[in-house]
């Protein structure tokens, strides 16, 4: 889905910011929470004049989600911003908690010995720009990237127990 920075006249524009829960890579497109919200609003209250833009990215914590809003979300003239928080969002703000540091660095919160909290930016790895571009613009790339991380770099069974999955670990059909 692509959006214009310029909001059409009479449209109420909502931006959703979250992590993988709202990104919804593992559900059918029509089952995304953002699309369902847009459909329900347009079938009722908005009468076809609402847009719901989903800015969510898996693995992001509150720090990156707020940075994404400041860098990108503000450009879209949003009337309402919804931030959907998951139980791991605070933890994802700290570099030691994220699988993303295996392939590229990401901004993280750091607590000094005196208790002050600051944002640290890692050295820029060789493929950093490419990784950020692809993670921001391709759901297929995000899916492949996360699959490689889970299965090969971090250890699926050790970090992500499969007991809650039945059969194939995604709720999409496979052959």
PDB file of C-alpha atoms in Angstrom:
ATOM      1  CA  UNK A   1       0.000   0.000   0.000  1.00  0.00           C
ATOM      2  CA  UNK A   2       1.334   3.437  -0.861  1.00  0.00           C
ATOM      3  CA  UNK A   3       0.073   6.718   0.516  1.00  0.00           C
ATOM      4  CA  UNK A   4       0.397  10.317  -0.557  1.00  0.00           C
ATOM      5  CA  UNK A   5       1.822  12.873   1.862  1.00  0.00           C
ATOM      6  CA  UNK A   6      -1.018  15.151   0.760  1.00  0.00           C
ATOM      7  CA  UNK A   7      -4.223  14.215   2.528  1.00  0.00           C
ATOM      8  CA  UNK A   8      -7.317  14.445   0.293  1.00  0.00           C
ATOM      9  CA  UNK A   9      -9.886  17.071   1.312  1.00  0.00           C
ATOM     10  CA  UNK A  10     -12.426  15.841   3.836  1.00  0.00           C
ATOM     11  CA  UNK A  11     -10.453  12.725   4.790  1.00  0.00           C
ATOM     12  CA  UNK A  12      -9.801  11.819   8.429  1.00  0.00           C
ATOM     13  CA  UNK A  13      -6.349  10.209   8.549  1.00  0.00           C
ATOM     14  CA  UNK A  14      -5.247   7.844  11.333  1.00  0.00           C
ATOM     15  CA  UNK A  15      -1.685   6.583  11.809  1.00  0.00           C
ATOM     16  CA  UNK A  16      -0.968   3.373  13.727  1.00  0.00           C
ATOM     17  CA  UNK A  17       2.462   2.799  15.255  1.00  0.00           C
ATOM     18  CA  UNK A  18       3.430  -0.506  16.824  1.00  0.00           C
ATOM     19  CA  UNK A  19       5.599  -3.582  16.516  1.00  0.00           C
ATOM     20  CA  UNK A  20       5.044  -6.988  14.915  1.00  0.00           C
ATOM     21  CA  UNK A  21       1.666  -7.337  16.611  1.00  0.00           C
ATOM     22  CA  UNK A  22       0.298  -4.489  14.486  1.00  0.00           C
ATOM     23  CA  UNK A  23       2.562  -5.070  11.477  1.00  0.00           C
ATOM     24  CA  UNK A  24       0.709  -8.343  10.972  1.00  0.00           C
ATOM     25  CA  UNK A  25       3.051 -10.238   8.660  1.00  0.00           C
ATOM     26  CA  UNK A  26       1.476 -13.533   9.693  1.00  0.00           C
ATOM     27  CA  UNK A  27      -2.128 -12.763   8.855  1.00  0.00           C
ATOM     28  CA  UNK A  28      -3.976 -12.278   5.598  1.00  0.00           C
ATOM     29  CA  UNK A  29      -3.929  -8.639   4.426  1.00  0.00           C
ATOM     30  CA  UNK A  30      -7.678  -8.208   4.950  1.00  0.00           C
ATOM     31  CA  UNK A  31      -7.256  -9.360   8.556  1.00  0.00           C
ATOM     32  CA  UNK A  32      -4.732  -6.656   9.527  1.00  0.00           C
ATOM     33  CA  UNK A  33      -6.064  -4.620  12.446  1.00  0.00           C
ATOM     34  CA  UNK A  34      -5.411  -1.399  10.524  1.00  0.00           C
ATOM     35  CA  UNK A  35      -7.402  -2.563   7.484  1.00  0.00           C
ATOM     36  CA  UNK A  36     -10.256  -3.852   9.620  1.00  0.00           C
ATOM     37  CA  UNK A  37     -10.393  -0.538  11.494  1.00  0.00           C
ATOM     38  CA  UNK A  38     -10.434   1.393   8.219  1.00  0.00           C
ATOM     39  CA  UNK A  39     -13.181  -0.811   6.775  1.00  0.00           C
ATOM     40  CA  UNK A  40     -15.342  -0.551   9.910  1.00  0.00           C
ATOM     41  CA  UNK A  41     -14.945   3.224  10.091  1.00  0.00           C
ATOM     42  CA  UNK A  42     -15.695   3.678   6.397  1.00  0.00           C
ATOM     43  CA  UNK A  43     -18.729   1.393   6.563  1.00  0.00           C
ATOM     44  CA  UNK A  44     -20.070   3.416   9.480  1.00  0.00           C
ATOM     45  CA  UNK A  45     -18.934   6.649  11.070  1.00  0.00           C
ATOM     46  CA  UNK A  46     -16.672   7.997   8.325  1.00  0.00           C
ATOM     47  CA  UNK A  47     -18.812   7.146   5.344  1.00  0.00           C
ATOM     48  CA  UNK A  48     -15.804   6.295   3.173  1.00  0.00           C
ATOM     49  CA  UNK A  49     -13.689   9.285   4.243  1.00  0.00           C
ATOM     50  CA  UNK A  50     -11.183   7.621   6.632  1.00  0.00           C
ATOM     51  CA  UNK A  51      -7.676   6.403   5.900  1.00  0.00           C
ATOM     52  CA  UNK A  52      -5.767   4.209   8.346  1.00  0.00           C
ATOM     53  CA  UNK A  53      -2.012   4.156   7.703  1.00  0.00           C
ATOM     54  CA  UNK A  54      -0.016   1.385   9.346  1.00  0.00           C
ATOM     55  CA  UNK A  55       3.562   2.423  10.235  1.00  0.00           C
ATOM     56  CA  UNK A  56       4.247  -0.633  12.424  1.00  0.00           C
ATOM     57  CA  UNK A  57       7.520  -2.572  12.190  1.00  0.00           C
ATOM     58  CA  UNK A  58       8.303  -5.821  13.963  1.00  0.00           C
ATOM     59  CA  UNK A  59      11.082  -5.695  16.541  1.00  0.00           C
ATOM     60  CA  UNK A  60      10.621  -2.000  17.249  1.00  0.00           C
ATOM     61  CA  UNK A  61      10.375  -0.707  20.789  1.00  0.00           C
ATOM     62  CA  UNK A  62       8.837   2.541  21.969  1.00  0.00           C
ATOM     63  CA  UNK A  63      12.036   4.423  21.115  1.00  0.00           C
ATOM     64  CA  UNK A  64      12.050   3.395  17.449  1.00  0.00           C
ATOM     65  CA  UNK A  65       8.280   3.764  17.130  1.00  0.00           C
ATOM     66  CA  UNK A  66       8.457   7.355  18.356  1.00  0.00           C
ATOM     67  CA  UNK A  67      11.432   8.013  16.058  1.00  0.00           C
ATOM     68  CA  UNK A  68       9.436   6.566  13.143  1.00  0.00           C
ATOM     69  CA  UNK A  69       6.580   8.945  13.937  1.00  0.00           C
ATOM     70  CA  UNK A  70       8.922  11.945  14.134  1.00  0.00           C
ATOM     71  CA  UNK A  71      10.798  11.043  10.932  1.00  0.00           C
ATOM     72  CA  UNK A  72       7.967   9.700   8.785  1.00  0.00           C
ATOM     73  CA  UNK A  73       4.527   9.817  10.384  1.00  0.00           C
ATOM     74  CA  UNK A  74       4.426  13.601  10.792  1.00  0.00           C
ATOM     75  CA  UNK A  75       4.767  14.038   7.017  1.00  0.00           C
ATOM     76  CA  UNK A  76       1.319  12.493   6.443  1.00  0.00           C
ATOM     77  CA  UNK A  77      -0.815  15.145   8.176  1.00  0.00           C
ATOM     78  CA  UNK A  78      -2.355  12.635  10.590  1.00  0.00           C
ATOM     79  CA  UNK A  79      -5.516  13.636  12.464  1.00  0.00           C
ATOM     80  CA  UNK A  80      -5.113  10.870  15.038  1.00  0.00           C
ATOM     81  CA  UNK A  81      -2.103   8.817  16.107  1.00  0.00           C
ATOM     82  CA  UNK A  82      -2.671   5.418  17.708  1.00  0.00           C
ATOM     83  CA  UNK A  83       0.222   3.789  19.481  1.00  0.00           C
ATOM     84  CA  UNK A  84      -0.313   0.099  20.181  1.00  0.00           C
ATOM     85  CA  UNK A  85       2.017  -1.171  22.870  1.00  0.00           C
ATOM     86  CA  UNK A  86       3.004  -4.810  23.313  1.00  0.00           C
ATOM     87  CA  UNK A  87       4.445  -6.419  26.415  1.00  0.00           C
ATOM     88  CA  UNK A  88       7.979  -6.425  24.956  1.00  0.00           C
ATOM     89  CA  UNK A  89       8.114  -2.823  23.673  1.00  0.00           C
ATOM     90  CA  UNK A  90      10.019  -1.397  26.638  1.00  0.00           C
ATOM     91  CA  UNK A  91      12.522  -4.256  26.571  1.00  0.00           C
ATOM     92  CA  UNK A  92      13.110  -3.723  22.835  1.00  0.00           C
ATOM     93  CA  UNK A  93      14.491  -0.260  23.606  1.00  0.00           C
ATOM     94  CA  UNK A  94      17.696  -1.764  24.974  1.00  0.00           C
ATOM     95  CA  UNK A  95      20.305  -3.061  22.543  1.00  0.00           C
ATOM     96  CA  UNK A  96      21.016  -6.278  24.408  1.00  0.00           C
ATOM     97  CA  UNK A  97      17.409  -7.418  23.994  1.00  0.00           C
ATOM     98  CA  UNK A  98      17.064  -7.286  20.231  1.00  0.00           C
ATOM     99  CA  UNK A  99      17.898  -9.840  17.569  1.00  0.00           C
ATOM    100  CA  UNK A 100      18.369  -6.930  15.134  1.00  0.00           C
ATOM    101  CA  UNK A 101      21.853  -6.280  16.489  1.00  0.00           C
ATOM    102  CA  UNK A 102      23.025  -9.545  14.905  1.00  0.00           C
ATOM    103  CA  UNK A 103      22.881  -8.037  11.416  1.00  0.00           C
ATOM    104  CA  UNK A 104      22.772  -4.293  11.953  1.00  0.00           C
ATOM    105  CA  UNK A 105      22.922  -1.870  14.813  1.00  0.00           C
ATOM    106  CA  UNK A 106      19.898   0.063  16.018  1.00  0.00           C
ATOM    107  CA  UNK A 107      19.415   2.998  18.342  1.00  0.00           C
ATOM    108  CA  UNK A 108      19.035   1.937  21.940  1.00  0.00           C
ATOM    109  CA  UNK A 109      18.587   3.366  25.403  1.00  0.00           C
ATOM    110  CA  UNK A 110      21.619   3.213  27.653  1.00  0.00           C
ATOM    111  CA  UNK A 111      21.683   3.804  31.415  1.00  0.00           C
ATOM    112  CA  UNK A 112      24.886   5.318  32.799  1.00  0.00           C
ATOM    113  CA  UNK A 113      26.364   4.452  36.189  1.00  0.00           C
ATOM    114  CA  UNK A 114      24.828   7.682  37.541  1.00  0.00           C
ATOM    115  CA  UNK A 115      21.372   6.542  36.361  1.00  0.00           C
ATOM    116  CA  UNK A 116      21.005   8.937  33.416  1.00  0.00           C
ATOM    117  CA  UNK A 117      19.366   7.496  30.320  1.00  0.00           C
ATOM    118  CA  UNK A 118      20.550   8.441  26.850  1.00  0.00           C
ATOM    119  CA  UNK A 119      20.104   7.218  23.286  1.00  0.00           C
ATOM    120  CA  UNK A 120      23.110   5.444  21.814  1.00  0.00           C
ATOM    121  CA  UNK A 121      23.660   5.018  18.111  1.00  0.00           C
ATOM    122  CA  UNK A 122      25.840   2.097  16.999  1.00  0.00           C
ATOM    123  CA  UNK A 123      28.554   2.335  14.403  1.00  0.00           C
ATOM    124  CA  UNK A 124      27.012   2.140  10.977  1.00  0.00           C
ATOM    125  CA  UNK A 125      27.527  -1.339   9.481  1.00  0.00           C
ATOM    126  CA  UNK A 126      28.218  -1.706   5.773  1.00  0.00           C
ATOM    127  CA  UNK A 127      24.661  -2.684   4.755  1.00  0.00           C
ATOM    128  CA  UNK A 128      22.806  -0.485   7.252  1.00  0.00           C
ATOM    129  CA  UNK A 129      21.134   1.801   4.673  1.00  0.00           C
ATOM    130  CA  UNK A 130      20.067  -1.156   2.548  1.00  0.00           C
ATOM    131  CA  UNK A 131      18.692  -3.031   5.577  1.00  0.00           C
ATOM    132  CA  UNK A 132      16.664  -0.050   6.801  1.00  0.00           C
ATOM    133  CA  UNK A 133      15.327   0.637   3.313  1.00  0.00           C
ATOM    134  CA  UNK A 134      14.256  -2.969   2.771  1.00  0.00           C
ATOM    135  CA  UNK A 135      12.814  -3.366   6.278  1.00  0.00           C
ATOM    136  CA  UNK A 136      10.782  -0.186   5.790  1.00  0.00           C
ATOM    137  CA  UNK A 137       9.574  -0.977   2.259  1.00  0.00           C
ATOM    138  CA  UNK A 138       9.184  -4.733   1.876  1.00  0.00           C
ATOM    139  CA  UNK A 139       7.008  -7.043   3.955  1.00  0.00           C
ATOM    140  CA  UNK A 140       8.531 -10.030   2.114  1.00  0.00           C
ATOM    141  CA  UNK A 141      12.029  -8.901   3.106  1.00  0.00           C
ATOM    142  CA  UNK A 142      10.941  -8.387   6.755  1.00  0.00           C
ATOM    143  CA  UNK A 143       9.451 -11.882   6.777  1.00  0.00           C
ATOM    144  CA  UNK A 144      12.607 -13.480   5.318  1.00  0.00           C
ATOM    145  CA  UNK A 145      14.856 -11.432   7.608  1.00  0.00           C
ATOM    146  CA  UNK A 146      12.959 -12.447  10.739  1.00  0.00           C
ATOM    147  CA  UNK A 147      12.802 -16.088   9.671  1.00  0.00           C
ATOM    148  CA  UNK A 148      16.583 -16.218   9.203  1.00  0.00           C
ATOM    149  CA  UNK A 149      17.069 -14.544  12.585  1.00  0.00           C
ATOM    150  CA  UNK A 150      14.709 -16.875  14.394  1.00  0.00           C
ATOM    151  CA  UNK A 151      15.790 -20.128  12.797  1.00  0.00           C
ATOM    152  CA  UNK A 152      19.527 -19.685  12.316  1.00  0.00           C
ATOM    153  CA  UNK A 153      20.981 -16.788  14.260  1.00  0.00           C
ATOM    154  CA  UNK A 154      19.129 -16.845  17.557  1.00  0.00           C
ATOM    155  CA  UNK A 155      17.813 -20.368  17.828  1.00  0.00           C
ATOM    156  CA  UNK A 156      14.091 -20.959  17.373  1.00  0.00           C
ATOM    157  CA  UNK A 157      13.616 -23.598  20.068  1.00  0.00           C
ATOM    158  CA  UNK A 158      15.842 -22.000  22.687  1.00  0.00           C
ATOM    159  CA  UNK A 159      14.400 -18.464  22.573  1.00  0.00           C
ATOM    160  CA  UNK A 160      10.976 -19.019  21.016  1.00  0.00           C
ATOM    161  CA  UNK A 161       9.318 -22.206  22.317  1.00  0.00           C
ATOM    162  CA  UNK A 162       6.999 -23.749  19.768  1.00  0.00           C
ATOM    163  CA  UNK A 163       4.466 -25.183  22.212  1.00  0.00           C
ATOM    164  CA  UNK A 164       1.872 -22.537  21.307  1.00  0.00           C
ATOM    165  CA  UNK A 165       2.092 -23.315  17.575  1.00  0.00           C
ATOM    166  CA  UNK A 166       0.315 -26.258  16.038  1.00  0.00           C
ATOM    167  CA  UNK A 167       2.009 -27.595  12.922  1.00  0.00           C
ATOM    168  CA  UNK A 168       3.497 -24.926  10.688  1.00  0.00           C
ATOM    169  CA  UNK A 169       4.515 -21.907  12.815  1.00  0.00           C
ATOM    170  CA  UNK A 170       2.604 -19.329  10.768  1.00  0.00           C
ATOM    171  CA  UNK A 171      -1.111 -18.877  10.396  1.00  0.00           C
ATOM    172  CA  UNK A 172      -0.945 -18.783   6.590  1.00  0.00           C
ATOM    173  CA  UNK A 173      -1.666 -21.730   4.292  1.00  0.00           C
ATOM    174  CA  UNK A 174       1.273 -23.701   2.955  1.00  0.00           C
ATOM    175  CA  UNK A 175       1.722 -26.567   0.547  1.00  0.00           C
TER     176      UNK A 175
END
